[in-house]
Tab-separated table of C-alpha atoms in Angstrom:
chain	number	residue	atom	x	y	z
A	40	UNK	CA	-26.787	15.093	15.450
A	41	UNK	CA	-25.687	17.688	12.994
A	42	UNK	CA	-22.505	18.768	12.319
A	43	UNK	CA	-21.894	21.569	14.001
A	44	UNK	CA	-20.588	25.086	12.755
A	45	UNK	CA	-18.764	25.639	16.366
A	46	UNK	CA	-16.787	24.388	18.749
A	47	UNK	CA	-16.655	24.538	22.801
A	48	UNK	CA	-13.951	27.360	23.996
A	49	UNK	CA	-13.453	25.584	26.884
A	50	UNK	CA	-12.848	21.786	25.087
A	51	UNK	CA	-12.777	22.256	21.565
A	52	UNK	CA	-15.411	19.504	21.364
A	53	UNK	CA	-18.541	20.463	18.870
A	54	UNK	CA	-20.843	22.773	20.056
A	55	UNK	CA	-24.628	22.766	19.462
A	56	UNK	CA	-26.848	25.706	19.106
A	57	UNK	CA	-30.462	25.615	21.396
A	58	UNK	CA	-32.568	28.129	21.427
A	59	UNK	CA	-32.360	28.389	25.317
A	60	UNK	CA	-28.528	26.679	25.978
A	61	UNK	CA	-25.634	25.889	23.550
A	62	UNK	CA	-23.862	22.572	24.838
A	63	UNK	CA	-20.965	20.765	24.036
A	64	UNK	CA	-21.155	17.000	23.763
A	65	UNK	CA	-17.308	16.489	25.935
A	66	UNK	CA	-16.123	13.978	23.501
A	67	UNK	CA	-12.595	15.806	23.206
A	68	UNK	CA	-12.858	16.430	27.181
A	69	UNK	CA	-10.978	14.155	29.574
A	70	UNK	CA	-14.245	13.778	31.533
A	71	UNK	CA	-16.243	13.646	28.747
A	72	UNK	CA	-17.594	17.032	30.219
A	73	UNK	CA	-20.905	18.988	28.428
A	74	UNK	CA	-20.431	22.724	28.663
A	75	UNK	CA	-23.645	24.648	28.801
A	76	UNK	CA	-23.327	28.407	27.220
A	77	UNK	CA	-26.489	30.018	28.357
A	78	UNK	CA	-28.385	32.439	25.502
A	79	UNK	CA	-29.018	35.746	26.671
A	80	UNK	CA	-32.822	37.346	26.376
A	81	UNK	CA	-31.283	39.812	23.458
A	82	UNK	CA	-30.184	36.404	21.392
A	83	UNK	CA	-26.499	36.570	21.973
A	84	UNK	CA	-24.323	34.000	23.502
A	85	UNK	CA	-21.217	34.288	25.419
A	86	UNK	CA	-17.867	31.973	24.657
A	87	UNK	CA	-15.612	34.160	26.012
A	88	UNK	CA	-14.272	32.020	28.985
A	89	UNK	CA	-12.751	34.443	32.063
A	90	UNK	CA	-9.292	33.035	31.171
A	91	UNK	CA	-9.572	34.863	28.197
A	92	UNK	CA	-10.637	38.059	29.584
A	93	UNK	CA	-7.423	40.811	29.922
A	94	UNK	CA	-9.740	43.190	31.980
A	95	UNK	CA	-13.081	42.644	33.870
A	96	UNK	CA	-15.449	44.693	30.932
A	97	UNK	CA	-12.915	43.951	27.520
A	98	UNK	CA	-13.773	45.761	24.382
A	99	UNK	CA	-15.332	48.875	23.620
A	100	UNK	CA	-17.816	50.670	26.304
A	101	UNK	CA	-21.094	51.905	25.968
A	102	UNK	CA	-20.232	55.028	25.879
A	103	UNK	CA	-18.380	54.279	22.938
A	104	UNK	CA	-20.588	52.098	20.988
A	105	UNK	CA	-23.650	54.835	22.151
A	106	UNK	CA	-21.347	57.701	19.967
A	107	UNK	CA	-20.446	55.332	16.924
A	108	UNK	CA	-23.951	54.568	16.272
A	109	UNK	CA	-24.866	58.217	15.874
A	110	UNK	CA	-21.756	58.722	13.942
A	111	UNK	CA	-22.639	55.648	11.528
A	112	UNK	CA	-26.458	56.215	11.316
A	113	UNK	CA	-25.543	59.740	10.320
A	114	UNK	CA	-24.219	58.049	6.993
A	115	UNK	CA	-20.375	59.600	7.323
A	116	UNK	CA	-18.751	55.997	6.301
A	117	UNK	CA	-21.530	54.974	4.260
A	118	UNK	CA	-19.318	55.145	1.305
A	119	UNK	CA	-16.644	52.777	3.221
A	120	UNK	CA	-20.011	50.004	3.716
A	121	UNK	CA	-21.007	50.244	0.545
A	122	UNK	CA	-17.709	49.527	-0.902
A	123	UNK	CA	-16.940	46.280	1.233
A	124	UNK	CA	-20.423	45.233	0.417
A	125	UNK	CA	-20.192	45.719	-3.574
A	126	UNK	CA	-16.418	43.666	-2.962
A	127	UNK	CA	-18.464	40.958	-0.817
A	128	UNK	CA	-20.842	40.314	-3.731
A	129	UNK	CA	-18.046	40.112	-6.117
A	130	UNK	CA	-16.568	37.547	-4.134
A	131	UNK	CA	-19.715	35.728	-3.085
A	132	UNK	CA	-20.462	35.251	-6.943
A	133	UNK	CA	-17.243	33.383	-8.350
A	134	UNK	CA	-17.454	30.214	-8.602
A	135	UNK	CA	-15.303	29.088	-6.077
A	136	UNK	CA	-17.033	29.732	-3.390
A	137	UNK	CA	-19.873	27.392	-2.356
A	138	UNK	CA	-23.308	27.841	-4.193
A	139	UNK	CA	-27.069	26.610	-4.373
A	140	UNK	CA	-25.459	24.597	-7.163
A	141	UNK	CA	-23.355	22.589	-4.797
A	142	UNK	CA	-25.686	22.645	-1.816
A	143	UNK	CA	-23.036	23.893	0.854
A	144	UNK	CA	-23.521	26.748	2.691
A	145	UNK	CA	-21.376	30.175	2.555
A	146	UNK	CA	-20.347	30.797	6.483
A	147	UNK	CA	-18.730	34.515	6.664
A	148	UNK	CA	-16.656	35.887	9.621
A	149	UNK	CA	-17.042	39.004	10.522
A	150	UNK	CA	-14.389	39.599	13.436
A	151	UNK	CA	-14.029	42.646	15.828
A	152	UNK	CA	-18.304	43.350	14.356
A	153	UNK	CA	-18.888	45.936	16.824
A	154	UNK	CA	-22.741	46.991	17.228
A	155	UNK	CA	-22.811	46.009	13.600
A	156	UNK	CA	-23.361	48.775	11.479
A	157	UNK	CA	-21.095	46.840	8.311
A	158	UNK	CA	-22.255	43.679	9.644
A	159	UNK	CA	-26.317	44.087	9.184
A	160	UNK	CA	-24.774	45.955	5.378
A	161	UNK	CA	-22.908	42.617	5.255
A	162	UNK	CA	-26.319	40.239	5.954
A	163	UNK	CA	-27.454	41.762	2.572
A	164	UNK	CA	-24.675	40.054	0.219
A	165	UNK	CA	-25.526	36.672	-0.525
A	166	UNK	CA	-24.199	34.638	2.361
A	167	UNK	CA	-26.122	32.023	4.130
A	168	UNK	CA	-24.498	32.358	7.457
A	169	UNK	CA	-23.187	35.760	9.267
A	170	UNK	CA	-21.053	34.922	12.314
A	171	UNK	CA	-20.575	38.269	13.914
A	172	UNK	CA	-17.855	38.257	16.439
A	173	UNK	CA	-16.579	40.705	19.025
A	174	UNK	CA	-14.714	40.771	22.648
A	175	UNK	CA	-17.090	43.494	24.184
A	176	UNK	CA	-20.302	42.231	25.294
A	177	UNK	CA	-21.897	45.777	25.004
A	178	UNK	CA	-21.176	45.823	21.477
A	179	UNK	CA	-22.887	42.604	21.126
A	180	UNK	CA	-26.242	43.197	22.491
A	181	UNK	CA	-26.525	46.139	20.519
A	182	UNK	CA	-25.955	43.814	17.342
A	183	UNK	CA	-28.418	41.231	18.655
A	184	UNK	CA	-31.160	43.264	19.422
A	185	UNK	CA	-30.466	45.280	15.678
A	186	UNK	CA	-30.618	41.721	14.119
A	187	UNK	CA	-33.830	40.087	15.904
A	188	UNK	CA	-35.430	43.628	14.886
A	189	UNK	CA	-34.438	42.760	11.170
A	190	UNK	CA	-35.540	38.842	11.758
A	191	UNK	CA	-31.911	37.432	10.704
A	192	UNK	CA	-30.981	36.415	14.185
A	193	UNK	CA	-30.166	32.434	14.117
A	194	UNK	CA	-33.264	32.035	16.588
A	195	UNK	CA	-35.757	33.159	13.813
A	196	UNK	CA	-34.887	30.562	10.889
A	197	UNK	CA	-38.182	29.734	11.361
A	198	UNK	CA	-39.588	32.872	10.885
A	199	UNK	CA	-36.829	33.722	8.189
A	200	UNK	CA	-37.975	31.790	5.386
A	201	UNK	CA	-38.128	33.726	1.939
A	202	UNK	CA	-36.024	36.820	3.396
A	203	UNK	CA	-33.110	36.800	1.449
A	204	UNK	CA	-30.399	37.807	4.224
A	205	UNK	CA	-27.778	35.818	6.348
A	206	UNK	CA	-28.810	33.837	9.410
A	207	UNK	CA	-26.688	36.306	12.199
A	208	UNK	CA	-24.910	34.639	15.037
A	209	UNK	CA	-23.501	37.309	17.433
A	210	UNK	CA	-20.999	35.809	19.555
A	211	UNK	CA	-18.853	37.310	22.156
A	212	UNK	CA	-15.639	35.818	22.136
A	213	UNK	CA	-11.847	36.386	21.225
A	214	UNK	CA	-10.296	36.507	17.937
A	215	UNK	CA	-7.429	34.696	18.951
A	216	UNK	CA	-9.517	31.610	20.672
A	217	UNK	CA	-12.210	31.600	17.720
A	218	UNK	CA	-14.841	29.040	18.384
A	219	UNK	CA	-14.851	27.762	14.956
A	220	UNK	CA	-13.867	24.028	13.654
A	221	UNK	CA	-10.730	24.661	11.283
A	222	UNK	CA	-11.457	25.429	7.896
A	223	UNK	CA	-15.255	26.215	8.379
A	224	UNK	CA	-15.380	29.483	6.797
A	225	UNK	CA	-15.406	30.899	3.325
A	226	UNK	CA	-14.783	34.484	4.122
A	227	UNK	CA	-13.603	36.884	6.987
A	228	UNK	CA	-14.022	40.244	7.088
A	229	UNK	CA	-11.917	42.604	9.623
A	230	UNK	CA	-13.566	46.321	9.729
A	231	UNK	CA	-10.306	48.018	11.738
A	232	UNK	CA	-10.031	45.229	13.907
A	233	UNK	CA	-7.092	43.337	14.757
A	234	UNK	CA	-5.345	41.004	12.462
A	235	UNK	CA	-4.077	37.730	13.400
A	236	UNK	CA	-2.929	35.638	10.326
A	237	UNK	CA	-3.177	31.889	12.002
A	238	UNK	CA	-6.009	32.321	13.546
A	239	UNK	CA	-8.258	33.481	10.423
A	240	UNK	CA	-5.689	31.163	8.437
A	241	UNK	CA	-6.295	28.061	10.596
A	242	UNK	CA	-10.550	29.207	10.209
A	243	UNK	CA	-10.645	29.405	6.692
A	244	UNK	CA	-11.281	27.623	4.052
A	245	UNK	CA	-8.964	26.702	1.348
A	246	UNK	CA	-8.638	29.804	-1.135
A	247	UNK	CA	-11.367	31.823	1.102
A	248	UNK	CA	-11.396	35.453	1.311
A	249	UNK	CA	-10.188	37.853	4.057
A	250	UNK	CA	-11.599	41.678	3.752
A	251	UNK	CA	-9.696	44.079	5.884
A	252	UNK	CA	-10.655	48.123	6.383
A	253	UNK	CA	-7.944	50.458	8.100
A	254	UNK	CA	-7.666	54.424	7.794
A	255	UNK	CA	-5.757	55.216	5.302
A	256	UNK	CA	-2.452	57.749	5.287
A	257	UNK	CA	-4.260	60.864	5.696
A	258	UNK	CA	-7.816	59.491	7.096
A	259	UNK	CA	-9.182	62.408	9.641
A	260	UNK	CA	-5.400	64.233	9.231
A	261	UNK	CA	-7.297	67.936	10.024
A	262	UNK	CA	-8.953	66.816	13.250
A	263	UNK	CA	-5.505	64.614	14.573
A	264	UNK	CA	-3.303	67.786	13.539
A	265	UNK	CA	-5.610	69.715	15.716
A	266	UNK	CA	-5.337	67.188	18.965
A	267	UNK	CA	-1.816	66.546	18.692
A	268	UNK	CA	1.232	68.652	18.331
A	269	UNK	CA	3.508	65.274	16.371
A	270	UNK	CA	0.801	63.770	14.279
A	271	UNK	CA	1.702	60.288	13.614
A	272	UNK	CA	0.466	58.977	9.980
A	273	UNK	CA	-1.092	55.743	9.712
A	274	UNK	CA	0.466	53.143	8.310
A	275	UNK	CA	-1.954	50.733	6.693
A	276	UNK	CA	0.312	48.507	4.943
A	277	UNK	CA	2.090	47.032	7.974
A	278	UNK	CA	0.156	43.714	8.328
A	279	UNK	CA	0.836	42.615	4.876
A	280	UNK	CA	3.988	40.658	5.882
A	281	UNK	CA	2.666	38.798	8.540
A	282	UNK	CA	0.054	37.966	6.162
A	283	UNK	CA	2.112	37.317	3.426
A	284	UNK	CA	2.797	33.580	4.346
A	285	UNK	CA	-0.652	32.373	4.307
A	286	UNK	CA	-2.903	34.927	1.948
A	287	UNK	CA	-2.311	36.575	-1.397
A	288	UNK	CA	-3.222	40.231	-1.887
A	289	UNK	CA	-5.592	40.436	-4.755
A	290	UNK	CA	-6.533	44.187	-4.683
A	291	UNK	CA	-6.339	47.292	-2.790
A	292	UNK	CA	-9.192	49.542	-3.052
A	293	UNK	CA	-9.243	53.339	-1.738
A	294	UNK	CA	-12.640	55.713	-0.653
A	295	UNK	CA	-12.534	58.729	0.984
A	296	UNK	CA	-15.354	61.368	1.656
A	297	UNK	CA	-15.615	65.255	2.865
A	298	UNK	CA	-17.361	65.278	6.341
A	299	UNK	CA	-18.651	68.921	7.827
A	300	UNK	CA	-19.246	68.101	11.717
A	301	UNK	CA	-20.962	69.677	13.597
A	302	UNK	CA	-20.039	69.858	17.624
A	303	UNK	CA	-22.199	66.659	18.409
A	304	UNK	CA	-20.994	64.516	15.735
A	305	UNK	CA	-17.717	65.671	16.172
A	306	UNK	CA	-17.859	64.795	20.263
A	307	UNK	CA	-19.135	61.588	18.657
A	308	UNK	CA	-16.367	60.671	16.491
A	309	UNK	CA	-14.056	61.635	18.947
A	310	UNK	CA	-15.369	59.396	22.014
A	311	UNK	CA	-15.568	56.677	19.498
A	312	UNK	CA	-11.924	56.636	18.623
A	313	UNK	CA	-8.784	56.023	20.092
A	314	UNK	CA	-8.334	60.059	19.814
A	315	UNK	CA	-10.901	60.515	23.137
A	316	UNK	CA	-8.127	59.168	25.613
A	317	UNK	CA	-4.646	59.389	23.253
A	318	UNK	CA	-5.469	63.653	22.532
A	319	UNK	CA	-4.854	66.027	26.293
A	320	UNK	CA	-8.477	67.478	27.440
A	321	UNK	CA	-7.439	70.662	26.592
A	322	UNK	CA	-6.741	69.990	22.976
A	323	UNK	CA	-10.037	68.213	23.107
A	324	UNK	CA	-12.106	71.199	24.359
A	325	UNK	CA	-10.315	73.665	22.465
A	326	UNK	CA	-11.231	72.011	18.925
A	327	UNK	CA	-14.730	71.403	20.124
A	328	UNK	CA	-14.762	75.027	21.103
A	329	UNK	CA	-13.723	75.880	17.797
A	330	UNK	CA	-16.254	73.865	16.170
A	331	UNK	CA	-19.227	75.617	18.043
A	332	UNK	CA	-19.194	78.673	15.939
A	333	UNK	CA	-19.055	76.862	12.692
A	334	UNK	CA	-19.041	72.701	10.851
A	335	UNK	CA	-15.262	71.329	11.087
A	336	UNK	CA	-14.228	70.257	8.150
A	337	UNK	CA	-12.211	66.871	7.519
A	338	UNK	CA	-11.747	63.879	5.258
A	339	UNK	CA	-12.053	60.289	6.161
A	340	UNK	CA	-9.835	58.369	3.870
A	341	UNK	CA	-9.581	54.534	3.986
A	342	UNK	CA	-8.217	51.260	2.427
A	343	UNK	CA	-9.482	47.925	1.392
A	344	UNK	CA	-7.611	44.852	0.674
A	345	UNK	CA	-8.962	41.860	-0.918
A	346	UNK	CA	-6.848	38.547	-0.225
A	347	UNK	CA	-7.151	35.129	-0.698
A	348	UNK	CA	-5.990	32.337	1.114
A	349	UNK	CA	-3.368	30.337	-0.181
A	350	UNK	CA	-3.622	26.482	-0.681
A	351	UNK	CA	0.047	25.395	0.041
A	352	UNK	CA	-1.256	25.962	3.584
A	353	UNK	CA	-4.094	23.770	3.719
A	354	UNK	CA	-3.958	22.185	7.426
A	355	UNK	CA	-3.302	18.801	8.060
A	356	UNK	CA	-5.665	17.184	10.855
């Protein structure tokens, strides 16, 4: 049997994808128990166990993920996608990564994916495996069906040959119980998603890459100054200390772009932030009045860092 790129959330023993049923084989279960994990008809599978559940439906909502695909497909953050992408190739190309030359495979993380709209960008780079990871199932099967549509889902291999894009796996499962073996990938990427330094550190390979997107300062500062009367500024540099004993910063990278919304994409962007329960409704209706009569005008403004793991904390098995 082949080794296998996960593990079992419920036993940590290796986990074996099937196109109709991922098992376990048990061997690090007391009982030597095999957990099935069923594959859903969109391609998906499910290793989030309920233990690890905070709330019955965790993650985003449809409603949510319904309004950032407009939003994204409208090409507002393009700028942001291209940027991680053109930093993904740069990475994917040194030589310490793994290559045809070497014959090992480049596995990339991409945690907190969402329905995917940096992650099928991301599929593009020169990877050979996309795991695309996220707590809310809704998110997922939007990612899924996106990905069997483009014929990278992990089910098509077959059908893949001679397309030159990652093999997608889109998982639903938690970033702090990832079902990964330690040190099994060569690059995670974290698109405003939460950061948790041992768990990508304990995931990733020695001297692999960790991409992280957050607003920046000023990112949307017109439209939060408009919902809230004590605008509070982002602060994107906070996780860099509790990063700081496992990864090196390499580079920090800024984009920003003029948006004009109109009402809809406005509604959009504001049901698919934090902003749609945070701002009162009447702050809410009163900019999207305002916006009826003529575009709103705002800047998104964000940062990318570029680290690197570091080798004095290579794990010990």
């Amino acid at each position: 049997m082949p080794v296998s790129l996960f593990i079992c959330p419920l036993c940590q023993s290796p986990l074996q994808p099937a196109i109709d049923t991922w098992r376990c084989d048990g061997s690090l279960h007391p009982k030597q128990t095999a957990h099935p994990f069923d594959v859903a008809r969109q391609g998906y599978v499910n290793l989030l166990p309920v233990q690890q559940k905070k709330s019955k439906a965790p993650g985003d909502s449809q409603a949510s993920i319904e309004a950032r695909k407009r939003f994204l497909n409208a090409g507002y953050y393009q700028p942001l996608q291209a940027l991680i992408c053109q930093k993904m190739v740069e990475l994917l190309a040194k030589n310490e990564l793994p290559s045809e030359q070497t014959g090992k495979p480049v596995n990339w993380l991409d945690i907190g994916c969402g329905e995917g709209y940096y992650t099928q960008a991301m599929a593009q780079t020169g990877m050979d495996t996309l795991i695309a990871a996220d707590i809310s199932k809704p998110a997922i099967v939007e990612l899924a069906k996106a990905s069997k549509a483009a014929s990278s889902l992990w089910s098509q291999q077959d059908k893949n040959d001679g397309i030159e894009t990652a093999v997608i796996y889109p998982l639903v499962t938690s970033a702090a119980h990832l079902p990964l073996p330690a040190q099994s990938i060569n690059g995670i990427s974290s698109i405003f998603s939460p950061i948790l330094p041992e768990a990508f550190n304990e995931v990733l390979s020695d001297e692999g890459y960790l991409i992280i997107a957050k607003p920046d300062i000023r990112h949307l500062a017109t439209m939060r100054e408009a919902l809230f009367n004590d605008v509070r500024e982002h602060d994107s540099d906070k996780f860099l200390q509790e990063l700081a004993p496992y990864f090196t910063l390499l580079n920090t990278y800024n984009v920003s772009t003029e948006l004009k919304l109109s009402a809809d994409d406005l509604a959009d962007l504001l049901t698919m932030t934090p902003y749609a329960y945070r701002a009162r409704g009447e702050k809410r209706q009163a900019l999207l009045a305002q916006v009826a009569t003529a575009p709103f005008a705002t800047e998104a403004k964000f940062t990318l860092y570029v680290l690197q793991k570091k080798r004095l904390h290579r794990l010990i098995n």
